[in-house]
PDB file of C-alpha atoms in Angstrom:
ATOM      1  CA  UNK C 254      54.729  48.546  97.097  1.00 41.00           C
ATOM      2  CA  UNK C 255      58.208  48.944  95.385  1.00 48.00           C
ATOM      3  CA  UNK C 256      61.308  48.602  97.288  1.00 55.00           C
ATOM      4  CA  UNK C 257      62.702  52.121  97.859  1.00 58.00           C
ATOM      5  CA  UNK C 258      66.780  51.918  97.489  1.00 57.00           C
ATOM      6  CA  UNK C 259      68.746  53.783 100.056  1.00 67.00           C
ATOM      7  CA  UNK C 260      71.416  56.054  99.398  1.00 61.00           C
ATOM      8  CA  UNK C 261      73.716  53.634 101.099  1.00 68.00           C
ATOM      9  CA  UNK C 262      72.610  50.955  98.373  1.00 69.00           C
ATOM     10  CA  UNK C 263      73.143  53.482  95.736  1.00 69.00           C
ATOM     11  CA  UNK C 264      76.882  53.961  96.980  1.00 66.00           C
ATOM     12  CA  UNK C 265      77.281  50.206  97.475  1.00 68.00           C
ATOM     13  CA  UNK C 266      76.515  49.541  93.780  1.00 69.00           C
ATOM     14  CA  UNK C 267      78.322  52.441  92.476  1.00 68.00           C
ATOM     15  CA  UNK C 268      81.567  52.124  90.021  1.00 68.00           C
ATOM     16  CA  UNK C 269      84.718  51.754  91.920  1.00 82.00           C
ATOM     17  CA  UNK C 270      85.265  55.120  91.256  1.00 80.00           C
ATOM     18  CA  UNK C 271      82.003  56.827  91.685  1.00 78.00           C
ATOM     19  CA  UNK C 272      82.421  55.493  95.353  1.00 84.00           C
ATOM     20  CA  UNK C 273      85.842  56.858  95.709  1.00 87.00           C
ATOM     21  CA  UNK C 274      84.673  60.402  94.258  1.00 86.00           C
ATOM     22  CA  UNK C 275      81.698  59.954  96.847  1.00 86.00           C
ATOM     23  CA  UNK C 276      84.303  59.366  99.739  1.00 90.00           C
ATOM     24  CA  UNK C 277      86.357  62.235  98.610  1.00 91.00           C
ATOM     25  CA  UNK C 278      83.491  64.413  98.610  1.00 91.00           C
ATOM     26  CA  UNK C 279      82.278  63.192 102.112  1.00 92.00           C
ATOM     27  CA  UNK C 280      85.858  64.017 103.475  1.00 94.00           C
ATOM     28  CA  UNK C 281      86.209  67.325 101.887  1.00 93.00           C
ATOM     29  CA  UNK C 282      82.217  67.971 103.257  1.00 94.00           C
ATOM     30  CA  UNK C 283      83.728  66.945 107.063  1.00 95.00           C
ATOM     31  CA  UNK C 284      86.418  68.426 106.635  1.00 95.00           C
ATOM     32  CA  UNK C 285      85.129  71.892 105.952  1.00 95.00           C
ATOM     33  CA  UNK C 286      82.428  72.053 108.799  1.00 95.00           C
ATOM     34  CA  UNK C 287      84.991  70.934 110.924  1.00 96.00           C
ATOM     35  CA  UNK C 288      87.337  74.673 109.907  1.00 95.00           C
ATOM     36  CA  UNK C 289      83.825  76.423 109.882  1.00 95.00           C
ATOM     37  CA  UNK C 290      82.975  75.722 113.092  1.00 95.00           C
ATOM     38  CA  UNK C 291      86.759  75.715 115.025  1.00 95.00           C
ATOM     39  CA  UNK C 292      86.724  79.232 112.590  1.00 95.00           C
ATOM     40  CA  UNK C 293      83.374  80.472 114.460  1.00 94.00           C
ATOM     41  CA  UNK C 294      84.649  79.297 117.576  1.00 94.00           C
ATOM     42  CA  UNK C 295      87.507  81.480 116.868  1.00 92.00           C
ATOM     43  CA  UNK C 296      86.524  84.541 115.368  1.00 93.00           C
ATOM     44  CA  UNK C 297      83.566  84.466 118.516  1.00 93.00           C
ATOM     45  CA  UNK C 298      86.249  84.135 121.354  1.00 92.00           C
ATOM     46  CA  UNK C 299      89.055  86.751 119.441  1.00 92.00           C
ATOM     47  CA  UNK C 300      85.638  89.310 119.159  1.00 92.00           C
ATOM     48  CA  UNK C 301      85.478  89.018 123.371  1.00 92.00           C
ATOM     49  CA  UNK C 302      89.123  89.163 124.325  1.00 91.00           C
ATOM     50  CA  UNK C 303      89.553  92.667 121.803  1.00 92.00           C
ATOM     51  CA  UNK C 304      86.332  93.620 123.391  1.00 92.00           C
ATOM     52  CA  UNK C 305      87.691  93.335 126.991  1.00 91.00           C
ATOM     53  CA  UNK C 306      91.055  94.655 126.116  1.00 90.00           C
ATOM     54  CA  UNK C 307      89.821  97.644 124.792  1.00 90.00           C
ATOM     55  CA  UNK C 308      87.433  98.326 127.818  1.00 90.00           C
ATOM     56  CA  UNK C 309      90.585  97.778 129.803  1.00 89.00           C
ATOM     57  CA  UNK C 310      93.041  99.931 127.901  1.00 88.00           C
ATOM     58  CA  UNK C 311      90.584 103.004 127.444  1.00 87.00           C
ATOM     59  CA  UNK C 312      89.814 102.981 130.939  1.00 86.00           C
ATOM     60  CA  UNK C 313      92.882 104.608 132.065  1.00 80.00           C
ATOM     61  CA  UNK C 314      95.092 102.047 133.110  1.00 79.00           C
ATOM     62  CA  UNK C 315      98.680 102.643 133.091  1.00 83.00           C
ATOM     63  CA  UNK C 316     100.211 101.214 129.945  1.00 83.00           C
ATOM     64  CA  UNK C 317     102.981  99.843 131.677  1.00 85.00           C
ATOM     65  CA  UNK C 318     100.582  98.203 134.256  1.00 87.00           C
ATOM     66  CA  UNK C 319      98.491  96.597 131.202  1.00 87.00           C
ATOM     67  CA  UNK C 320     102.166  95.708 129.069  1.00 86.00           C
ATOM     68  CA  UNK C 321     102.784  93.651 132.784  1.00 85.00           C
ATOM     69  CA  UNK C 322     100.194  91.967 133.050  1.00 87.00           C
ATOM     70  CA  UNK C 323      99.718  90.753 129.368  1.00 86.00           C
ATOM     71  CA  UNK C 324     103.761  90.460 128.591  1.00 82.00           C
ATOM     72  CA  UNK C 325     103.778  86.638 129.777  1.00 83.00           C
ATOM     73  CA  UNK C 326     100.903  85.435 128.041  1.00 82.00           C
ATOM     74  CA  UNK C 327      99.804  84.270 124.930  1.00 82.00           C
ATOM     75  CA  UNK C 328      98.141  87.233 123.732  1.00 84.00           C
ATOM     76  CA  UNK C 329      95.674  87.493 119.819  1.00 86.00           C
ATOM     77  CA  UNK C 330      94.026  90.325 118.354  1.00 87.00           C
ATOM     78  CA  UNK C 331      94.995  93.646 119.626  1.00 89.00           C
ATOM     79  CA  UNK C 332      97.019  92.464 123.166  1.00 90.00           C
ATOM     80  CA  UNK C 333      99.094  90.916 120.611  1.00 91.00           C
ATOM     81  CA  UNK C 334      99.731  94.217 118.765  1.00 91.00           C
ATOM     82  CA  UNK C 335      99.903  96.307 121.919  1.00 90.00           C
ATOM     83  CA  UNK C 336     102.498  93.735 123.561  1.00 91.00           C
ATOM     84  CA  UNK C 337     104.469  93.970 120.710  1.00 90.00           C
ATOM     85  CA  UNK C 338     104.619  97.903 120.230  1.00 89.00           C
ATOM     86  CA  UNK C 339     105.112  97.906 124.389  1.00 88.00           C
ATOM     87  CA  UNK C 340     108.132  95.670 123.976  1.00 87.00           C
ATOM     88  CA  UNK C 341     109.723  97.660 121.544  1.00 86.00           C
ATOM     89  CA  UNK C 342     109.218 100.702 123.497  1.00 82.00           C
ATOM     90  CA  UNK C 343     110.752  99.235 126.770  1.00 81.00           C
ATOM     91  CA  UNK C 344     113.570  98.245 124.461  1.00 80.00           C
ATOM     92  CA  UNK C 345     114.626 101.125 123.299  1.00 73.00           C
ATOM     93  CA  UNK C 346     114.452 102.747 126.472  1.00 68.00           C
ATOM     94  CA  UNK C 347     116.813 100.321 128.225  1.00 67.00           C
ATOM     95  CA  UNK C 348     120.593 100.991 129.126  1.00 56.00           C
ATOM     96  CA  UNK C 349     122.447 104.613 129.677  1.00 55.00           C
ATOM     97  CA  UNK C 350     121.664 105.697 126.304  1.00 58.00           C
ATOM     98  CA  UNK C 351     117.901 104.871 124.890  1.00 58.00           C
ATOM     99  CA  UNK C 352     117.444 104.568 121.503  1.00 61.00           C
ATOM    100  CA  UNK C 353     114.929 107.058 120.612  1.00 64.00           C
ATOM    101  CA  UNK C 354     115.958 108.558 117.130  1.00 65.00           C
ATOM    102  CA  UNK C 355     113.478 105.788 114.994  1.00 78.00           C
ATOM    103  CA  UNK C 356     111.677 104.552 117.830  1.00 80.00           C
ATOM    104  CA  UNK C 357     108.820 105.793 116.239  1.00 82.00           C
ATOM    105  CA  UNK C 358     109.176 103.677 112.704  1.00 87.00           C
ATOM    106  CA  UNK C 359     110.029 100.458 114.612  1.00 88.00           C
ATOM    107  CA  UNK C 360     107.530 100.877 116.678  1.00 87.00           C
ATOM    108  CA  UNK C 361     105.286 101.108 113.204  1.00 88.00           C
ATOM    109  CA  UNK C 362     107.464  98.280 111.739  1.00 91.00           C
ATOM    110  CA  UNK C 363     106.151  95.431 114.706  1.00 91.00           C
ATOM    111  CA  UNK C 364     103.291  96.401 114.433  1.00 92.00           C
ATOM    112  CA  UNK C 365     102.765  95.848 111.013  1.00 92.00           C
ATOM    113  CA  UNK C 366     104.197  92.453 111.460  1.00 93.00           C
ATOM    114  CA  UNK C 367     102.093  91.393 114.466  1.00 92.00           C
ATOM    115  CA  UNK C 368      98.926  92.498 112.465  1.00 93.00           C
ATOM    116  CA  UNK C 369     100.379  90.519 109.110  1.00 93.00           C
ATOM    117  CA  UNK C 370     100.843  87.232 111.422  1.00 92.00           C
ATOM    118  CA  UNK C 371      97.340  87.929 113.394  1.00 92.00           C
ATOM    119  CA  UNK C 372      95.870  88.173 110.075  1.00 93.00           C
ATOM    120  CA  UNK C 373      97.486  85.157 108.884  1.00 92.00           C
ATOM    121  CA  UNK C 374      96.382  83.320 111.476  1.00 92.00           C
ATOM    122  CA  UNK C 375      92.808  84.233 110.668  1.00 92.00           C
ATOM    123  CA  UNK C 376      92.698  83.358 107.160  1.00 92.00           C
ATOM    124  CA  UNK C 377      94.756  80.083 107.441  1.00 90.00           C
ATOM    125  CA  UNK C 378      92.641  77.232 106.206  1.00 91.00           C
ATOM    126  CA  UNK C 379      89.794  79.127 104.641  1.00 94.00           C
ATOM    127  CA  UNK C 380      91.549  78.203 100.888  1.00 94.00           C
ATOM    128  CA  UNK C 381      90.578  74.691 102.187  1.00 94.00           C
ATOM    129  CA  UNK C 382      86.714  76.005 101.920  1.00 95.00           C
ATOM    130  CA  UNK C 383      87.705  78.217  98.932  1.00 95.00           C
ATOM    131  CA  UNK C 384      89.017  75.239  96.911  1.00 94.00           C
ATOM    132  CA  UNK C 385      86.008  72.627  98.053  1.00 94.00           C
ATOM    133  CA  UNK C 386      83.778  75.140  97.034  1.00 94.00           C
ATOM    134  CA  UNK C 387      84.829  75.856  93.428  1.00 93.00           C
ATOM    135  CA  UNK C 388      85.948  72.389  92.987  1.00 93.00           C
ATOM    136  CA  UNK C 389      83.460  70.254  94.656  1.00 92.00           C
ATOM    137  CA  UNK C 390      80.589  70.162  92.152  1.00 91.00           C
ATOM    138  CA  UNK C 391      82.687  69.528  89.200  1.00 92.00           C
ATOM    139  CA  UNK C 392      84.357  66.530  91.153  1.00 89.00           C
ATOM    140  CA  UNK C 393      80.754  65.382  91.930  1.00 89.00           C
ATOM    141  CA  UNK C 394      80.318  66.047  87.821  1.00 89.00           C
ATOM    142  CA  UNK C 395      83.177  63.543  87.119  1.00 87.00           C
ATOM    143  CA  UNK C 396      81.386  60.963  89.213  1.00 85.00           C
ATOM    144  CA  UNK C 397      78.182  61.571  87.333  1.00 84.00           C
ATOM    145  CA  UNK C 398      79.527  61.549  83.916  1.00 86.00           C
ATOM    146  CA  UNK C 399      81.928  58.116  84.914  1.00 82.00           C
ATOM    147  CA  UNK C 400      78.341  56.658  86.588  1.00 79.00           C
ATOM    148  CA  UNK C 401      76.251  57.557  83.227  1.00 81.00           C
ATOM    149  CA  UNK C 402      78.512  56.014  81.134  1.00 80.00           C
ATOM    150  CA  UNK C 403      79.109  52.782  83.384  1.00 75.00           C
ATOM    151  CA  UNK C 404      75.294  52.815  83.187  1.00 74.00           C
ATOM    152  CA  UNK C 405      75.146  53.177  79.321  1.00 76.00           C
ATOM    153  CA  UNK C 406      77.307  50.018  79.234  1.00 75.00           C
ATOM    154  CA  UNK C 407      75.615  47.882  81.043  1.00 71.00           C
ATOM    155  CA  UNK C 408      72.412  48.892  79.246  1.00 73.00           C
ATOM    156  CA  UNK C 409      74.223  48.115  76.005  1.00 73.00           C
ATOM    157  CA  UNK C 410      75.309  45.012  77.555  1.00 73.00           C
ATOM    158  CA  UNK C 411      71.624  43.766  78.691  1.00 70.00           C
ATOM    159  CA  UNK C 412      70.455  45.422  75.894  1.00 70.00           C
ATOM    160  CA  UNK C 413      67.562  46.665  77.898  1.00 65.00           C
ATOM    161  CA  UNK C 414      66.542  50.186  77.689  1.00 64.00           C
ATOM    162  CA  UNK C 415      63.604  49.724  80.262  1.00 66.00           C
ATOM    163  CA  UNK C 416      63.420  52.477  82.827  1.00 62.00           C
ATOM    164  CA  UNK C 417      63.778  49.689  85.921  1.00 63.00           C
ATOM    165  CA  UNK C 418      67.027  48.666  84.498  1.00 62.00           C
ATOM    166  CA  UNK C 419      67.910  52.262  83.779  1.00 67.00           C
ATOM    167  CA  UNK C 420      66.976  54.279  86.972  1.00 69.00           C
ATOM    168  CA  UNK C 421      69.325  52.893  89.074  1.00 67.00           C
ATOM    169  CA  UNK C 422      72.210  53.297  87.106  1.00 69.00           C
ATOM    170  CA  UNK C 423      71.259  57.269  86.601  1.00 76.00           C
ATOM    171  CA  UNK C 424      70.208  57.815  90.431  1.00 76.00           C
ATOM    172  CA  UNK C 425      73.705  56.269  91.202  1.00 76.00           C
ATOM    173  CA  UNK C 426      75.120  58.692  88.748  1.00 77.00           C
ATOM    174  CA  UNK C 427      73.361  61.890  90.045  1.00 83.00           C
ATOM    175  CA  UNK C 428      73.905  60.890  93.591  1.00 84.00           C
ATOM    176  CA  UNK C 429      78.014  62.146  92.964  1.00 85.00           C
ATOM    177  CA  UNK C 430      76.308  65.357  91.900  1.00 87.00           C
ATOM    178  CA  UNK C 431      74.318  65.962  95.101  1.00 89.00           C
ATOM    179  CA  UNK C 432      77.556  65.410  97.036  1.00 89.00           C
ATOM    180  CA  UNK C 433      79.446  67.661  95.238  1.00 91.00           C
ATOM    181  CA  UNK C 434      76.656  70.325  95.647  1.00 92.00           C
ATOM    182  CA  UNK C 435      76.492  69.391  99.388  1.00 91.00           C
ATOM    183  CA  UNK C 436      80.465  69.728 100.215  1.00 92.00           C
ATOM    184  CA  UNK C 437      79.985  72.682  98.066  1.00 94.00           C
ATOM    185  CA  UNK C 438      77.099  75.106  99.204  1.00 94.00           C
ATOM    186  CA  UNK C 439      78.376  75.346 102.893  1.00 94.00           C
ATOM    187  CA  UNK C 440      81.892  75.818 101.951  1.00 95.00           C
ATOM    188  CA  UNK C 441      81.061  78.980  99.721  1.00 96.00           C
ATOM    189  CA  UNK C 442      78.863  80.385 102.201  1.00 96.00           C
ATOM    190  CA  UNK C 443      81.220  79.951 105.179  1.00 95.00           C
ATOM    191  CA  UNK C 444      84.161  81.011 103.004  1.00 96.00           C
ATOM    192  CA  UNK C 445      82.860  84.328 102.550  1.00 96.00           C
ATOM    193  CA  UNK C 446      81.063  84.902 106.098  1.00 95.00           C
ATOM    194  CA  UNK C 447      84.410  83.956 107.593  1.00 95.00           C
ATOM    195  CA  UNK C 448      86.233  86.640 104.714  1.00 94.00           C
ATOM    196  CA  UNK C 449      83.990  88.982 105.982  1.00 95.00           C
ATOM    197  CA  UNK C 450      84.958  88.615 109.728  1.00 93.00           C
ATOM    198  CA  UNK C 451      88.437  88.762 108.869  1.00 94.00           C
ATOM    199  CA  UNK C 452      88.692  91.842 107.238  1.00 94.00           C
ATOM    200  CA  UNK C 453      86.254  93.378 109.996  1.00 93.00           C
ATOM    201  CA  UNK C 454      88.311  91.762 112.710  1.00 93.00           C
ATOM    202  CA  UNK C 455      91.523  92.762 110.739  1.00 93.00           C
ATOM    203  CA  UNK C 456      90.308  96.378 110.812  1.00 93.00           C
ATOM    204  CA  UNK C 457      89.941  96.694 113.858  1.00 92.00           C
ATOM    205  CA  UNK C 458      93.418  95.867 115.134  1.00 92.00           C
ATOM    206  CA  UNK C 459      94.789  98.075 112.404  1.00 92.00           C
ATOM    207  CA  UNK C 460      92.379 100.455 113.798  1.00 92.00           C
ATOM    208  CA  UNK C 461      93.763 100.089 117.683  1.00 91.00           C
ATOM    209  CA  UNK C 462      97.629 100.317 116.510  1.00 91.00           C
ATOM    210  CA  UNK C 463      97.138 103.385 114.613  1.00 91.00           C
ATOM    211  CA  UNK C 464      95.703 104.786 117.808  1.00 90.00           C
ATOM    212  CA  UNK C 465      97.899 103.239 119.823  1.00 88.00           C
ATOM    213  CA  UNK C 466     100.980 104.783 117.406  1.00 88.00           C
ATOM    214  CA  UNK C 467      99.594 108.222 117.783  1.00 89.00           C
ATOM    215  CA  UNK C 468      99.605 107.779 121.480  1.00 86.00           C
ATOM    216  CA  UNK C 469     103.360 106.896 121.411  1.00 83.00           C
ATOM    217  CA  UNK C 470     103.989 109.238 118.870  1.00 83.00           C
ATOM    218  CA  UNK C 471     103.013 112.440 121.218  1.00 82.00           C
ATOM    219  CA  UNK C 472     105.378 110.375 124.517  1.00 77.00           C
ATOM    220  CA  UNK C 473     107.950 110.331 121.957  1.00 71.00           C
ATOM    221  CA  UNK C 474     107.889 114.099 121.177  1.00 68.00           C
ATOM    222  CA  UNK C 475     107.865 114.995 125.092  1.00 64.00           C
ATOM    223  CA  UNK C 476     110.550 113.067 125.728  1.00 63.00           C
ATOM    224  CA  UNK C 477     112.709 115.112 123.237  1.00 59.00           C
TER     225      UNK C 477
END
């Protein structure tokens, strides 16, 4: 029976640099399941605390009650956006003379930059799966293209074209490819499952603060 060669053999007599495109690709493969699945965690844990929160805030509570108990934590998602429009509002309501003329447009204003940083926060690191994914099977390419030609020369050199001396050589070659397409395939997939739960997640706190806005829009006017 013929010896079977291990993948591990086939990266121990690779080029010098076939085996450092491999170990790039292994990285970058590590790497992105890594973001995918601290992303998952994420996305799955920011889901339940918007889901509680909104249970909570729709079911009558007194805003200032809910601004009290969320103002000294860290709050994501829509707490964040609702602690930040609350702040503002108990701002401009301080001292002798509250400060109601644009209340209404600042209160807009943080809002819009609590969703811009929540929504930063969400999409930080997925150009890491974005770039493995476009770039990893063309770096895999370069390995197979270096690994061919390494191969070519050391056919020329033994100046045996016999397909035992020139299997190896190939299968070493291809081998970069497979990584490529394996650091590759998951990265494109996650990168735009993850896309998609940002913009739904996204759209949902812009959602909440336009609700929220109209709510404080109409205390506003009776307070005129």
């Amino acid at each position: 029976m013929a010896d079977t060669v291990s993948f591990f053999d086939l990266f121990l007599k690779a080029h010098i640099v076939v085996k450092l495109v491999m170990l790039g690709l292994i990285m970058a493969s590590i790497w992105c399941w890594a973001i995918i699945i601290d992303k998952t965690l994420l996305f799955n844990k920011i889901a339940r605390q918007m889901n509680r929160f909104e249970t909570v805030f729709w079911s009558g509570q007194s805003l200032e009650d809910l601004y009290g108990t969320l103002q000294n934590r860290t709050n994501q998602g829509m707490a964040a956006v609702f602690v930040a429009a609350m702040r503002e509002w108990k701002r401009s309501h301080e001292g002798a003379r509250p400060a109601i003329a644009s209340l209404q447009q600042r209160i807009d204003k943080v809002m819009d930059v609590t969703l811009a940083r929540e929504s930063e926060r969400l999409e930080s690191k997925l150009l890491i799966l974005a770039t493995v994914g476009a770039a990893g099977p063309f770096i895999g390419l370069f390995g197979t293209v270096w690994g061919i030609m390494t191969a070519f020369q050391a056919i020329a050199a033994s100046q045996n074209t016999s397909l035992a001396v020139v299997a190896p050589g190939i299968a070493e070659a291809l081998f970069a490819t497979a990584l490529g397409l394996l650091a590759a395939i998951p990265a494109v997939i996650a990168y735009n499952k993850l896309s998609a739960d940002v913009a739904k997640t996204v759209s949902r706190m812009e959602g909440f603060a336009d609700e929220f806005s109209a709510i404080l829009s109409r205390q506003i006017d009776e307070r005129r």
